[in-house]
Amino acid sequence: MTRYRVARIVCLLLFFSMSLWAASGYDIVRMHSDLRITEQGVYEVDERIVMDFHTPLHGFYRVLPVDYRFEDGLRDRVKVRVSAVKASDTFSVMREGSYVTIRVGDADRTVTGMQEYAISYRYDIGEDPYAEYDEFYFNIVGEDWQVPIGAFSFSITFPSPVSADRIHFTRGVWGTTSAEGVSWNLSADGTVLTGNSTTLDPGEAVTVRVEMPQGYFLPRTDWQAIYKIPFLLVLLALVILAWLSWNRYGRDKDLIIVPRFSPPEGMSPLDVGYIIDESLDPKDVTAMIFYWADKGCLTIVEDGKKFSFIKGNDPKGATKHEMQMFNDFFSSGSKGVVGAKDLEGKFFVSYQKLRKTIDHHYRGERALASVKSRNKAALTALMLIVPAIAYALITTGNHVGPETFVLFAVALFVSISFLVLFHVMMRAWHISKAGKRLFWFALFVFVFAFGGLLLFFCGFMADSPVEDILYAVPLHLFSSVPLALFAIITIQRSEFGRRKLEEILGFRDFIEKVEMDQLKRMIEEDPAFYYHVLSFAIVLGLEKKWANKFSSITLEPPSWYMGNHTVWNAMVLSSMLNRCNTALLSSVVTTPKSSPGSRFGGSSFGGGGFSGGGFGGGGGGAW
């Protein structure tokens, strides 16, 4: 009775497996594997497989295990590196957990009938850990194939002779120690092992173990360990060199700031905003509206929530960039009238052109920084390539490949992030208050922490040893940060730039600290004094402070404003100014609508091993 039940169960299992096989839609007719083992113990694999597709399918996939865990005391984990993948057809390589999948075929095309595929790859399990012997322990067929393999043959080429009595094969399901069904032959010179196997059912593997004398595989050079000290010394030298360059060419003279009661002569708010941080900001542009209004060049009309501007006199004594901006501003409207909505999409292009004009204006004798210091700063910025190279090689130097270049790009991105942060931070550092400086420091800490985590994560994903990652990440961070900082602060102000900045900061100091008694005397002498200073207060970010100083002072309504206000004071003007600024800023930064298509912008422990117990193997199927 018991025998009958066992037979019935076996028959059911066979029937079930045959049903799955029939439902797969393809057969594996034959498979051949060529392996060449290098002197360092790296496996170079070429596999050819002939498949018969009964239903339309896309192609063939191969699954390779790349993450092994052991309990033999010599190594607890091995991360295999699969590289140099090639295939006879379109292919893709994906890492999925502990496996690498090579998928061959085209997702947009199906095939039927007999198809032959060829793939090749390097399979590196690392250095042999055993002190008594070296070994080759490999599943030339893994147990994870989905359908039977009709015929299998293999050829294994060794770098030097091996002994036939040290060769052991196993064939069958995982754990089998029998070699039944496998035929093999070792060449006369002991370097080429060939053979074949009878039909392999799903779940059956062919494993070979060859034991060699200790020292058979050449020791590997640990380039990642070798790179550590030289890169540490080189980066230390570069940081010192960057400091010396800053000390000689970039150290600025102390600014002498004397409060001044009037704007710097010959400078508009556009110039003031540019000189402060050597960049053109939307706020620099909007401040010009109130500057022109005070000069009689335009009238501001407020109707509900809408603003429009009526052209007046042309600016007198204007620079080329100011005149260009004035003409472009009113060319957005018609008949000398432009609304905030008219500027949207049109003025953005003019705004971009204006950058070039004002950049050109502040060159030569009006250059804001010395040319020599800029060149030295650019050289320091180029040094940021070295920390990125150091990180990439210390983490992947033993297996230089595509991941090396990816890690280099990630590290360079982190370095450039510091460079950009310091550029934005330092260009207005001299006018930043304590709160703003605290914000910049907090932002730096965030970028530093994020960059470190990103570098660690990418190194981990590249299967780099943790000890190498923990060395490479701090080395990169603590060298790229000072290099990026010196690259920015080495740019030294020219004599012209220092003098103009002193004048601007002197006027800024007056706006911030002027006493009420002095302010009243100035209003008595010039009733429109508030309006003369307003546009400069805007560009310096002090418009609210300037308005607060006049909260108790009666102001004459400006002649350049038309609206519905019956009561007029500094607070009313400040409210209107904010509404107008909001509308203008939105219009200036609105890009043109793009047309379609356009763009902006396991271990064997000696013996013969067992089936499925070696490295490699895995499986495959059709998709």
Coordinates of C-alpha atoms in Angstrom, one line a residue:
M1 CA 0.0 0.0 0.0
T2 CA 2.9 2.4 0.9
R3 CA 4.7 1.6 -2.3
Y4 CA 1.5 2.3 -4.3
R5 CA 1.2 5.7 -2.6
V6 CA 4.8 6.7 -3.3
A7 CA 4.5 5.6 -6.9
R8 CA 1.3 7.6 -7.3
I9 CA 3.0 10.7 -5.8
V10 CA 6.0 10.4 -8.1
C11 CA 3.8 10.0 -11.1
L12 CA 1.8 13.1 -10.1
L13 CA 5.0 15.1 -9.7
L14 CA 6.3 14.0 -13.0
F15 CA 3.0 14.9 -14.6
F16 CA 3.0 18.3 -13.0
S17 CA 6.6 19.0 -14.1
M18 CA 5.8 17.9 -17.6
S19 CA 2.8 20.1 -17.7
L20 CA 4.9 23.1 -16.7
W21 CA 7.4 22.2 -19.3
A22 CA 4.8 22.0 -22.0
A23 CA 3.3 25.3 -20.9
S24 CA 6.7 27.1 -21.1
G25 CA 6.5 27.5 -24.8
Y26 CA 10.1 26.6 -25.6
D27 CA 12.8 23.9 -25.4
I28 CA 16.5 24.1 -24.7
V29 CA 17.9 21.9 -27.4
R30 CA 21.6 22.1 -26.4
M31 CA 23.9 24.3 -24.4
H32 CA 27.7 24.6 -24.5
S33 CA 29.9 26.5 -21.9
D34 CA 33.5 27.5 -22.5
L35 CA 35.4 28.7 -19.4
R36 CA 38.9 30.2 -19.3
I37 CA 40.5 30.6 -15.9
T38 CA 43.0 33.4 -15.6
E39 CA 46.2 33.2 -13.6
Q40 CA 44.6 35.3 -10.9
G41 CA 41.5 33.0 -10.7
V42 CA 39.0 35.1 -12.7
Y43 CA 36.5 33.1 -14.8
E44 CA 36.0 34.2 -18.4
V45 CA 32.8 32.5 -19.5
D46 CA 31.4 32.0 -23.0
E47 CA 28.0 30.3 -23.3
R48 CA 26.1 29.2 -26.4
I49 CA 22.5 28.0 -26.2
V50 CA 20.1 26.7 -28.9
M51 CA 16.4 27.1 -28.1
D52 CA 13.3 26.1 -29.9
F53 CA 10.4 28.5 -29.5
H54 CA 7.0 27.0 -29.9
T55 CA 5.2 30.3 -29.2
P56 CA 6.3 33.9 -30.0
L57 CA 8.7 35.0 -27.3
H58 CA 11.3 37.8 -27.1
G59 CA 14.4 35.9 -26.4
F60 CA 16.6 34.4 -23.7
Y61 CA 17.6 35.4 -20.1
R62 CA 20.5 34.2 -17.9
V63 CA 20.5 34.6 -14.1
L64 CA 23.8 34.6 -12.3
P65 CA 24.1 34.5 -8.5
V66 CA 26.5 37.1 -7.2
D67 CA 26.1 37.1 -3.4
Y68 CA 27.2 34.1 -1.3
R69 CA 27.3 33.6 2.5
F70 CA 29.4 31.1 4.2
E71 CA 30.0 29.6 7.7
D72 CA 33.5 28.2 7.2
G73 CA 35.3 30.9 9.3
L74 CA 37.6 32.0 6.4
R75 CA 35.0 34.2 4.8
D76 CA 31.5 35.0 5.7
R77 CA 30.4 36.6 2.5
V78 CA 31.6 36.8 -1.1
K79 CA 30.3 39.4 -3.5
V80 CA 31.0 38.3 -7.1
R81 CA 31.7 40.9 -9.8
V82 CA 30.1 40.3 -13.2
S83 CA 31.7 42.4 -15.9
A84 CA 32.6 42.6 -19.6
V85 CA 29.1 41.3 -20.6
K86 CA 28.5 40.7 -24.3
A87 CA 25.8 39.0 -26.3
S88 CA 24.9 38.0 -29.8
D89 CA 21.8 40.2 -29.8
T90 CA 20.4 43.2 -28.1
F91 CA 20.8 42.7 -24.3
S92 CA 20.5 44.4 -21.0
V93 CA 22.1 43.7 -17.6
M94 CA 20.1 44.2 -14.3
R95 CA 21.1 43.7 -10.7
E96 CA 18.3 42.3 -8.7
G97 CA 19.2 41.5 -5.1
S98 CA 21.7 38.7 -5.0
Y99 CA 21.5 38.0 -8.7
V100 CA 22.5 39.6 -12.0
T101 CA 20.2 39.0 -14.9
I102 CA 21.4 39.2 -18.5
R103 CA 18.4 39.5 -20.8
V104 CA 19.0 38.9 -24.5
G105 CA 16.4 39.9 -27.1
D106 CA 14.3 42.8 -28.2
A107 CA 11.1 43.8 -26.3
D108 CA 9.7 45.1 -29.5
R109 CA 10.3 41.9 -31.5
T110 CA 9.3 38.3 -31.0
V111 CA 10.8 35.1 -32.4
T112 CA 9.7 31.5 -33.1
G113 CA 11.5 28.3 -34.1
M114 CA 15.1 27.5 -33.6
Q115 CA 17.2 30.4 -32.2
E116 CA 20.9 30.4 -31.1
Y117 CA 22.2 32.8 -28.5
A118 CA 25.7 33.5 -27.3
I119 CA 26.7 35.5 -24.2
S120 CA 30.1 36.1 -22.5
Y121 CA 31.0 37.6 -19.2
R122 CA 33.8 37.8 -16.6
Y123 CA 32.9 36.2 -13.3
D124 CA 35.2 37.2 -10.4
I125 CA 34.8 35.6 -7.0
G126 CA 37.8 37.3 -5.5
E127 CA 41.0 35.9 -4.1
D128 CA 41.2 32.2 -2.9
P129 CA 41.0 32.3 0.9
Y130 CA 42.5 28.8 1.7
A131 CA 46.0 28.5 3.1
E132 CA 46.5 24.8 2.3
Y133 CA 45.3 24.7 -1.3
D134 CA 43.7 26.6 -4.1
E135 CA 40.5 25.4 -5.8
F136 CA 38.1 25.8 -8.7
Y137 CA 34.6 25.1 -7.5
F138 CA 32.0 26.0 -10.0
N139 CA 28.5 25.1 -11.2
I140 CA 28.9 25.0 -14.9
V141 CA 25.1 24.4 -15.0
G142 CA 23.1 25.8 -12.2
E143 CA 19.9 24.3 -10.7
D144 CA 17.6 27.1 -11.6
W145 CA 16.9 26.4 -15.3
Q146 CA 13.2 26.4 -16.0
V147 CA 13.0 23.6 -18.6
P148 CA 15.2 20.5 -19.4
I149 CA 18.5 21.0 -21.2
G150 CA 18.6 18.4 -24.0
A151 CA 22.3 18.2 -24.4
F152 CA 25.1 19.9 -22.5
S153 CA 28.8 20.1 -23.2
F154 CA 31.7 22.1 -21.7
S155 CA 35.3 23.1 -22.0
I156 CA 37.4 24.5 -19.2
T157 CA 40.9 25.9 -19.9
F158 CA 43.3 26.2 -16.9
P159 CA 46.3 28.6 -16.8
S160 CA 48.6 25.7 -15.9
P161 CA 48.3 21.9 -15.6
V162 CA 45.9 20.3 -13.0
S163 CA 45.9 16.7 -11.8
A164 CA 43.1 14.3 -13.0
D165 CA 42.9 12.7 -9.5
R166 CA 42.0 16.1 -8.1
I167 CA 39.0 16.6 -10.4
H168 CA 35.6 15.8 -9.1
F169 CA 32.2 16.2 -10.8
T170 CA 28.7 16.0 -9.3
R171 CA 25.4 16.0 -11.2
G172 CA 21.8 16.2 -9.9
V173 CA 19.6 18.2 -7.6
W174 CA 21.2 20.3 -4.9
G175 CA 23.3 18.3 -2.4
T176 CA 23.9 15.3 -4.8
T177 CA 27.3 13.8 -4.6
S178 CA 27.0 11.4 -7.6
A179 CA 28.6 12.1 -11.0
E180 CA 26.4 9.8 -12.9
G181 CA 25.6 11.1 -16.4
V182 CA 28.8 13.2 -16.7
S183 CA 31.6 12.2 -19.1
W184 CA 34.9 14.2 -19.0
N185 CA 38.4 14.1 -20.3
L186 CA 41.6 16.0 -19.4
S187 CA 44.0 16.9 -22.2
A188 CA 47.5 15.4 -22.2
D189 CA 49.1 18.6 -21.0
G190 CA 46.6 18.9 -18.1
T191 CA 45.2 22.3 -19.1
V192 CA 41.9 21.6 -20.9
L193 CA 39.0 19.8 -19.3
T194 CA 36.2 18.8 -21.7
G195 CA 33.0 16.8 -21.3
N196 CA 29.3 16.5 -21.6
S197 CA 26.2 15.5 -19.7
T198 CA 23.0 13.6 -20.4
T199 CA 19.8 15.5 -20.4
L200 CA 19.4 17.8 -17.4
D201 CA 16.0 18.2 -15.8
P202 CA 14.9 21.5 -14.1
G203 CA 16.6 21.6 -10.7
E204 CA 19.6 19.6 -11.7
A205 CA 23.1 21.0 -11.7
V206 CA 26.5 20.0 -13.0
T207 CA 29.3 21.1 -10.6
V208 CA 33.0 20.6 -10.9
R209 CA 35.6 21.0 -8.2
V210 CA 39.4 21.0 -8.9
E211 CA 41.9 21.2 -6.1
M212 CA 45.3 22.7 -6.9
P213 CA 48.4 23.2 -4.8
Q214 CA 48.7 26.4 -2.7
G215 CA 50.0 29.3 -4.9
Y216 CA 48.5 27.9 -8.1
F217 CA 46.6 31.2 -8.6
L218 CA 48.8 34.3 -8.5
P219 CA 48.3 36.7 -5.7
R220 CA 46.3 39.8 -6.6
T221 CA 47.6 43.3 -6.1
D222 CA 45.2 45.2 -3.8
W223 CA 45.2 48.5 -5.7
Q224 CA 42.6 50.0 -3.5
A225 CA 44.9 49.6 -0.5
I226 CA 47.9 50.9 -2.5
Y227 CA 46.0 54.1 -3.6
K228 CA 45.1 55.2 0.0
I229 CA 48.3 56.8 1.2
P230 CA 49.4 58.4 -2.1
F231 CA 46.0 60.0 -2.5
L232 CA 46.0 61.2 1.1
L233 CA 49.4 62.9 0.6
V234 CA 48.4 64.3 -2.8
L235 CA 45.2 65.8 -1.5
L236 CA 46.9 67.3 1.5
A237 CA 49.4 68.9 -0.8
L238 CA 46.6 70.3 -3.0
V239 CA 44.8 71.8 0.0
I240 CA 48.1 73.5 1.2
L241 CA 48.7 74.7 -2.4
A242 CA 45.2 76.2 -2.6
W243 CA 45.7 77.9 0.8
L244 CA 49.0 79.4 -0.4
S245 CA 47.3 80.6 -3.6
W246 CA 44.5 82.3 -1.6
N247 CA 47.0 83.8 0.8
R248 CA 49.1 85.3 -2.0
Y249 CA 46.5 86.2 -4.7
G250 CA 43.1 86.2 -3.0
R251 CA 43.4 87.8 0.4
D252 CA 41.3 91.0 0.2
K253 CA 42.2 94.2 1.9
D254 CA 39.9 95.3 4.8
L255 CA 37.0 97.4 3.6
I256 CA 36.9 101.0 4.9
I257 CA 33.2 101.7 5.2
V258 CA 32.2 105.3 5.8
P259 CA 28.4 106.2 5.9
R260 CA 27.4 108.3 2.9
F261 CA 24.1 110.2 2.5
S262 CA 23.6 109.7 -1.2
P263 CA 23.8 106.8 -3.7
P264 CA 27.2 106.2 -5.3
E265 CA 27.7 108.6 -8.1
G266 CA 27.1 107.3 -11.6
M267 CA 25.5 104.1 -10.4
S268 CA 21.9 103.0 -10.8
P269 CA 20.2 100.3 -8.6
L270 CA 21.0 97.9 -11.4
D271 CA 24.8 98.6 -11.0
V272 CA 24.5 98.5 -7.2
G273 CA 22.8 95.1 -7.3
Y274 CA 25.4 93.7 -9.7
I275 CA 28.4 95.0 -7.8
I276 CA 27.2 93.5 -4.5
D277 CA 27.3 89.9 -5.7
E278 CA 28.5 90.1 -9.3
S279 CA 25.3 88.7 -10.7
L280 CA 22.1 90.0 -12.1
D281 CA 19.0 89.2 -10.1
P282 CA 15.3 89.8 -10.9
K283 CA 15.2 92.2 -7.9
D284 CA 17.9 94.3 -9.4
V285 CA 15.7 94.7 -12.4
T286 CA 12.4 95.5 -10.5
A287 CA 14.2 98.2 -8.4
M288 CA 14.9 100.1 -11.7
I289 CA 11.1 100.7 -12.1
F290 CA 11.1 102.9 -9.0
Y291 CA 14.4 104.5 -10.0
W292 CA 13.0 105.5 -13.4
A293 CA 9.8 106.6 -11.7
D294 CA 11.7 109.0 -9.4
K295 CA 13.7 110.3 -12.5
G296 CA 10.4 111.1 -14.4
C297 CA 11.0 108.3 -16.9
L298 CA 7.7 106.5 -16.2
T299 CA 4.5 106.6 -14.3
I300 CA 3.1 103.7 -12.3
V301 CA -0.7 103.1 -12.6
E302 CA -2.4 100.7 -10.2
D303 CA -6.0 99.6 -11.1
G304 CA -7.2 97.0 -8.7
K305 CA -4.6 94.2 -8.7
K306 CA -3.2 95.2 -12.1
F307 CA -0.2 97.4 -12.7
S308 CA 0.8 99.3 -15.9
F309 CA 3.6 101.7 -16.7
I310 CA 3.4 104.8 -18.9
K311 CA 6.6 105.9 -20.6
G312 CA 8.0 109.3 -19.8
N313 CA 11.4 110.9 -20.5
D314 CA 14.3 108.8 -21.6
P315 CA 16.9 108.3 -18.8
K316 CA 19.6 110.9 -18.8
G317 CA 23.2 109.9 -18.7
A318 CA 22.2 106.2 -18.7
T319 CA 24.7 103.5 -19.3
K320 CA 24.4 101.1 -22.2
H321 CA 22.9 98.4 -20.1
E322 CA 20.4 100.7 -18.4
M323 CA 19.2 102.1 -21.8
Q324 CA 18.9 98.6 -23.2
M325 CA 16.7 97.5 -20.3
F326 CA 14.6 100.7 -20.6
N327 CA 13.9 100.2 -24.3
D328 CA 13.3 96.5 -24.0
F329 CA 10.9 97.1 -21.1
F330 CA 8.6 99.4 -23.1
S331 CA 8.9 97.4 -26.3
S332 CA 6.9 94.7 -24.5
G333 CA 3.8 97.0 -24.6
S334 CA 2.4 99.4 -27.2
K335 CA 2.2 103.1 -27.6
G336 CA 4.4 103.8 -24.5
V337 CA 2.2 101.8 -22.2
V338 CA 3.2 98.3 -20.8
G339 CA 1.3 96.2 -18.3
A340 CA 2.8 93.6 -16.0
K341 CA 1.1 90.9 -18.1
D342 CA 2.7 92.2 -21.3
L343 CA 6.1 91.4 -19.8
E344 CA 5.4 87.7 -19.3
G345 CA 7.4 85.6 -21.7
K346 CA 8.8 88.6 -23.6
F347 CA 11.0 90.4 -21.1
F348 CA 12.6 87.1 -20.0
V349 CA 14.6 87.0 -23.2
S350 CA 15.7 90.6 -22.8
Y351 CA 16.6 89.8 -19.2
Q352 CA 19.0 87.1 -20.4
K353 CA 20.6 89.5 -23.0
L354 CA 21.0 92.1 -20.3
R355 CA 23.3 89.8 -18.3
K356 CA 25.8 89.8 -21.2
T357 CA 25.7 93.5 -21.6
I358 CA 26.3 94.3 -17.9
D359 CA 29.0 91.6 -17.7
H360 CA 30.8 93.3 -20.6
H361 CA 30.5 96.7 -19.0
Y362 CA 32.3 95.5 -15.9
R363 CA 35.5 94.4 -17.7
G364 CA 38.8 96.0 -18.3
E365 CA 39.4 99.0 -16.1
R366 CA 35.9 98.4 -14.5
A367 CA 36.6 94.8 -13.7
L368 CA 35.4 93.9 -10.2
A369 CA 38.1 91.3 -9.6
S370 CA 41.7 90.9 -10.6
V371 CA 42.3 88.7 -13.6
K372 CA 45.2 86.9 -12.0
S373 CA 43.2 85.9 -8.9
R374 CA 40.4 84.6 -11.2
N375 CA 42.9 82.4 -13.0
K376 CA 44.3 81.1 -9.7
A377 CA 40.8 80.4 -8.5
A378 CA 39.9 78.5 -11.7
L379 CA 43.0 76.4 -11.2
T380 CA 42.0 75.6 -7.6
A381 CA 38.5 74.6 -8.9
L382 CA 40.1 72.2 -11.4
M383 CA 41.8 70.5 -8.4
L384 CA 38.4 69.2 -7.4
I385 CA 38.8 66.5 -10.0
V386 CA 41.4 64.8 -7.8
P387 CA 39.2 64.0 -4.8
A388 CA 36.7 62.5 -7.2
I389 CA 39.4 60.3 -8.8
A390 CA 40.6 59.3 -5.4
Y391 CA 37.1 58.2 -4.2
A392 CA 36.5 56.3 -7.4
L393 CA 39.8 54.4 -7.4
I394 CA 39.9 53.7 -3.7
T395 CA 36.5 52.1 -3.9
T396 CA 36.8 50.3 -7.3
G397 CA 40.5 50.3 -8.2
N398 CA 40.7 46.5 -8.1
H399 CA 38.0 46.3 -10.7
V400 CA 38.1 49.4 -12.9
G401 CA 35.1 49.4 -15.1
P402 CA 31.9 51.3 -15.8
E403 CA 31.1 51.6 -12.1
T404 CA 34.4 53.4 -11.6
F405 CA 33.3 56.2 -13.9
V406 CA 29.9 56.3 -12.4
L407 CA 31.4 56.8 -8.9
F408 CA 33.8 59.4 -10.3
A409 CA 30.8 61.3 -11.7
V410 CA 28.9 61.1 -8.4
A411 CA 31.9 62.3 -6.4
L412 CA 32.5 65.2 -8.9
F413 CA 28.8 66.1 -8.5
V414 CA 29.3 66.3 -4.7
S415 CA 32.4 68.5 -5.1
I416 CA 30.7 70.8 -7.5
S417 CA 27.7 71.1 -5.1
F418 CA 30.1 72.5 -2.5
L419 CA 31.6 74.9 -5.1
V420 CA 28.1 76.2 -6.1
L421 CA 27.1 76.5 -2.4
F422 CA 30.2 78.5 -1.5
H423 CA 29.7 80.7 -4.6
V424 CA 26.2 81.7 -3.8
M425 CA 27.0 82.0 -0.1
M426 CA 30.1 84.1 -0.4
R427 CA 29.0 86.5 -3.1
A428 CA 26.7 88.3 -0.5
W429 CA 28.5 87.3 2.7
H430 CA 29.6 90.9 3.4
I431 CA 26.0 92.1 3.6
S432 CA 24.5 89.0 5.3
K433 CA 23.2 89.3 8.8
A434 CA 23.8 86.8 11.6
G435 CA 20.5 85.0 10.9
K436 CA 21.3 84.6 7.2
R437 CA 24.8 83.4 7.9
L438 CA 23.4 80.8 10.3
F439 CA 21.1 79.7 7.5
W440 CA 24.1 79.3 5.2
F441 CA 25.9 77.3 7.8
A442 CA 22.9 75.0 8.3
L443 CA 22.6 74.5 4.6
F444 CA 26.3 73.6 4.3
V445 CA 25.9 71.0 7.1
F446 CA 23.0 69.5 5.2
V447 CA 24.9 69.4 1.8
F448 CA 27.9 67.9 3.6
A449 CA 25.8 65.2 5.3
F450 CA 23.8 64.5 2.1
G451 CA 27.0 64.3 0.1
G452 CA 28.6 61.8 2.5
L453 CA 25.5 59.6 2.6
L454 CA 25.3 59.7 -1.2
L455 CA 29.0 58.7 -1.6
F456 CA 28.6 55.9 1.0
F457 CA 25.5 54.5 -0.7
C458 CA 27.0 54.6 -4.2
G459 CA 30.1 52.8 -2.9
F460 CA 28.0 50.2 -1.2
M461 CA 25.9 49.7 -4.4
A462 CA 29.2 49.1 -6.3
D463 CA 30.0 46.3 -3.8
S464 CA 33.1 48.0 -2.5
P465 CA 34.5 46.8 0.8
V466 CA 33.1 48.8 3.7
E467 CA 36.6 49.6 5.1
D468 CA 37.5 51.2 1.7
I469 CA 34.3 53.2 1.6
L470 CA 34.8 54.5 5.1
Y471 CA 38.3 55.7 4.1
A472 CA 37.3 57.1 0.7
V473 CA 34.3 59.1 1.8
P474 CA 35.9 61.2 4.5
L475 CA 39.0 61.7 2.3
H476 CA 36.8 63.1 -0.4
L477 CA 34.7 65.3 1.8
F478 CA 37.6 66.8 3.9
S479 CA 39.6 67.6 0.8
S480 CA 36.9 68.8 -1.6
V481 CA 35.3 71.2 1.0
P482 CA 38.5 73.4 1.5
L483 CA 39.4 73.2 -2.2
A484 CA 35.9 74.4 -3.1
L485 CA 36.0 77.2 -0.5
F486 CA 39.5 78.4 -1.6
A487 CA 38.3 78.3 -5.3
I488 CA 35.7 80.9 -4.4
I489 CA 37.5 83.2 -1.9
T490 CA 40.7 83.3 -4.0
I491 CA 38.9 85.7 -6.4
Q492 CA 40.3 89.0 -5.1
R493 CA 38.5 92.3 -5.6
S494 CA 40.2 94.8 -7.9
E495 CA 40.9 98.3 -6.7
F496 CA 37.9 99.6 -8.7
G497 CA 35.7 96.8 -7.3
R498 CA 36.8 97.4 -3.7
R499 CA 36.2 101.2 -3.9
K500 CA 32.7 100.8 -5.4
L501 CA 31.8 98.2 -2.8
E502 CA 32.9 100.5 0.0
E503 CA 30.7 103.3 -1.4
I504 CA 27.7 100.9 -1.6
L505 CA 28.2 99.5 1.9
G506 CA 28.6 103.1 3.2
F507 CA 25.2 104.0 1.7
R508 CA 23.7 100.8 3.0
D509 CA 25.0 101.6 6.4
F510 CA 23.3 105.0 6.2
I511 CA 19.9 103.5 5.3
E512 CA 20.1 101.1 8.2
K513 CA 21.4 103.4 10.9
V514 CA 20.3 106.9 10.1
E515 CA 18.9 108.7 13.2
M516 CA 15.4 110.2 13.1
D517 CA 16.5 113.7 13.8
Q518 CA 19.0 113.7 10.9
L519 CA 16.4 112.1 8.7
K520 CA 13.9 114.9 9.4
R521 CA 16.4 117.6 8.6
M522 CA 17.1 115.9 5.3
I523 CA 13.4 115.7 4.5
E524 CA 13.0 119.4 5.2
E525 CA 15.8 120.1 2.7
D526 CA 14.4 117.7 0.1
P527 CA 10.8 116.6 0.5
A528 CA 11.3 113.8 -2.1
F529 CA 14.4 112.3 -0.3
Y530 CA 12.4 109.2 0.6
Y531 CA 11.7 108.5 -3.1
H532 CA 15.3 109.2 -4.2
V533 CA 16.6 106.5 -1.9
L534 CA 13.7 104.0 -2.3
S535 CA 15.0 102.1 -5.4
F536 CA 18.4 101.6 -3.7
A537 CA 16.8 100.4 -0.5
I538 CA 14.9 97.8 -2.6
V539 CA 18.0 96.5 -4.3
L540 CA 19.8 96.3 -1.0
G541 CA 16.8 94.4 0.6
L542 CA 16.1 97.3 3.0
E543 CA 12.8 98.6 1.7
K544 CA 10.9 97.7 4.8
K545 CA 13.4 99.2 7.1
W546 CA 13.4 102.4 5.0
A547 CA 9.6 102.5 5.2
N548 CA 9.5 102.0 8.9
K549 CA 11.8 105.0 9.5
F550 CA 9.1 107.1 7.8
S551 CA 6.2 105.7 9.6
S552 CA 5.7 108.8 11.7
I553 CA 6.7 111.3 8.9
T554 CA 4.2 112.8 6.6
L555 CA 5.1 112.2 2.9
E556 CA 4.0 114.0 -0.1
P557 CA 2.3 111.6 -2.6
P558 CA 4.7 110.8 -5.4
S559 CA 4.0 112.4 -8.7
W560 CA 4.8 109.2 -10.5
Y561 CA 2.0 107.1 -9.0
M562 CA -1.7 107.0 -10.1
G563 CA -4.1 104.9 -8.0
N564 CA -7.1 105.1 -5.6
H565 CA -5.4 105.8 -2.3
T566 CA -6.9 108.7 -0.4
V567 CA -4.5 108.5 2.5
W568 CA -0.8 108.5 1.7
N569 CA 2.1 107.6 3.9
A570 CA 5.2 105.3 3.9
M571 CA 3.2 102.2 5.0
V572 CA 0.7 102.7 2.1
L573 CA 3.6 103.1 -0.3
S574 CA 5.4 100.0 1.1
S575 CA 2.2 98.0 0.6
M576 CA 1.9 99.2 -3.0
L577 CA 5.6 98.5 -3.5
N578 CA 5.2 94.9 -2.4
R579 CA 2.2 94.4 -4.7
C580 CA 4.1 95.9 -7.6
N581 CA 7.3 94.0 -6.9
T582 CA 5.3 90.7 -6.8
A583 CA 3.8 91.3 -10.2
L584 CA 7.1 92.4 -11.7
L585 CA 9.1 89.5 -10.3
S586 CA 6.6 87.1 -11.7
S587 CA 6.7 88.7 -15.1
V588 CA 10.5 88.9 -15.3
V589 CA 11.1 85.2 -14.5
T590 CA 8.3 83.8 -16.7
T591 CA 9.9 82.0 -19.6
P592 CA 8.5 82.1 -23.1
K593 CA 6.1 79.3 -24.1
S594 CA 8.1 76.8 -26.1
S595 CA 6.9 75.4 -29.3
P596 CA 6.6 71.6 -29.8
G597 CA 10.0 70.0 -29.7
S598 CA 11.9 73.1 -28.4
R599 CA 13.8 73.2 -25.1
F600 CA 15.0 75.5 -22.5
G601 CA 17.7 75.2 -21.3
G602 CA 29.0 26.2 -0.7
S603 CA 32.6 26.2 0.3
S604 CA 33.7 22.6 -0.4
F605 CA 35.8 21.9 2.8
G606 CA 37.9 19.5 0.8
G607 CA 36.6 16.4 -0.8
G608 CA 34.7 16.4 -4.1
G609 CA 31.9 18.9 -3.2
F610 CA 28.3 18.4 -4.1
S611 CA 25.9 19.3 -6.9
G612 CA 25.0 23.0 -6.9
G613 CA 27.5 23.8 -4.1
G614 CA 30.0 25.8 -6.2
F615 CA 30.1 29.4 -7.4
G616 CA 28.3 30.4 -10.6
G617 CA 25.5 28.3 -12.0
G618 CA 22.2 30.0 -11.6
G619 CA 19.7 29.4 -14.4
G620 CA 17.8 31.0 -17.2
G621 CA 14.9 30.8 -19.5
A622 CA 12.9 32.6 -22.1
W623 CA 10.9 35.9 -21.9

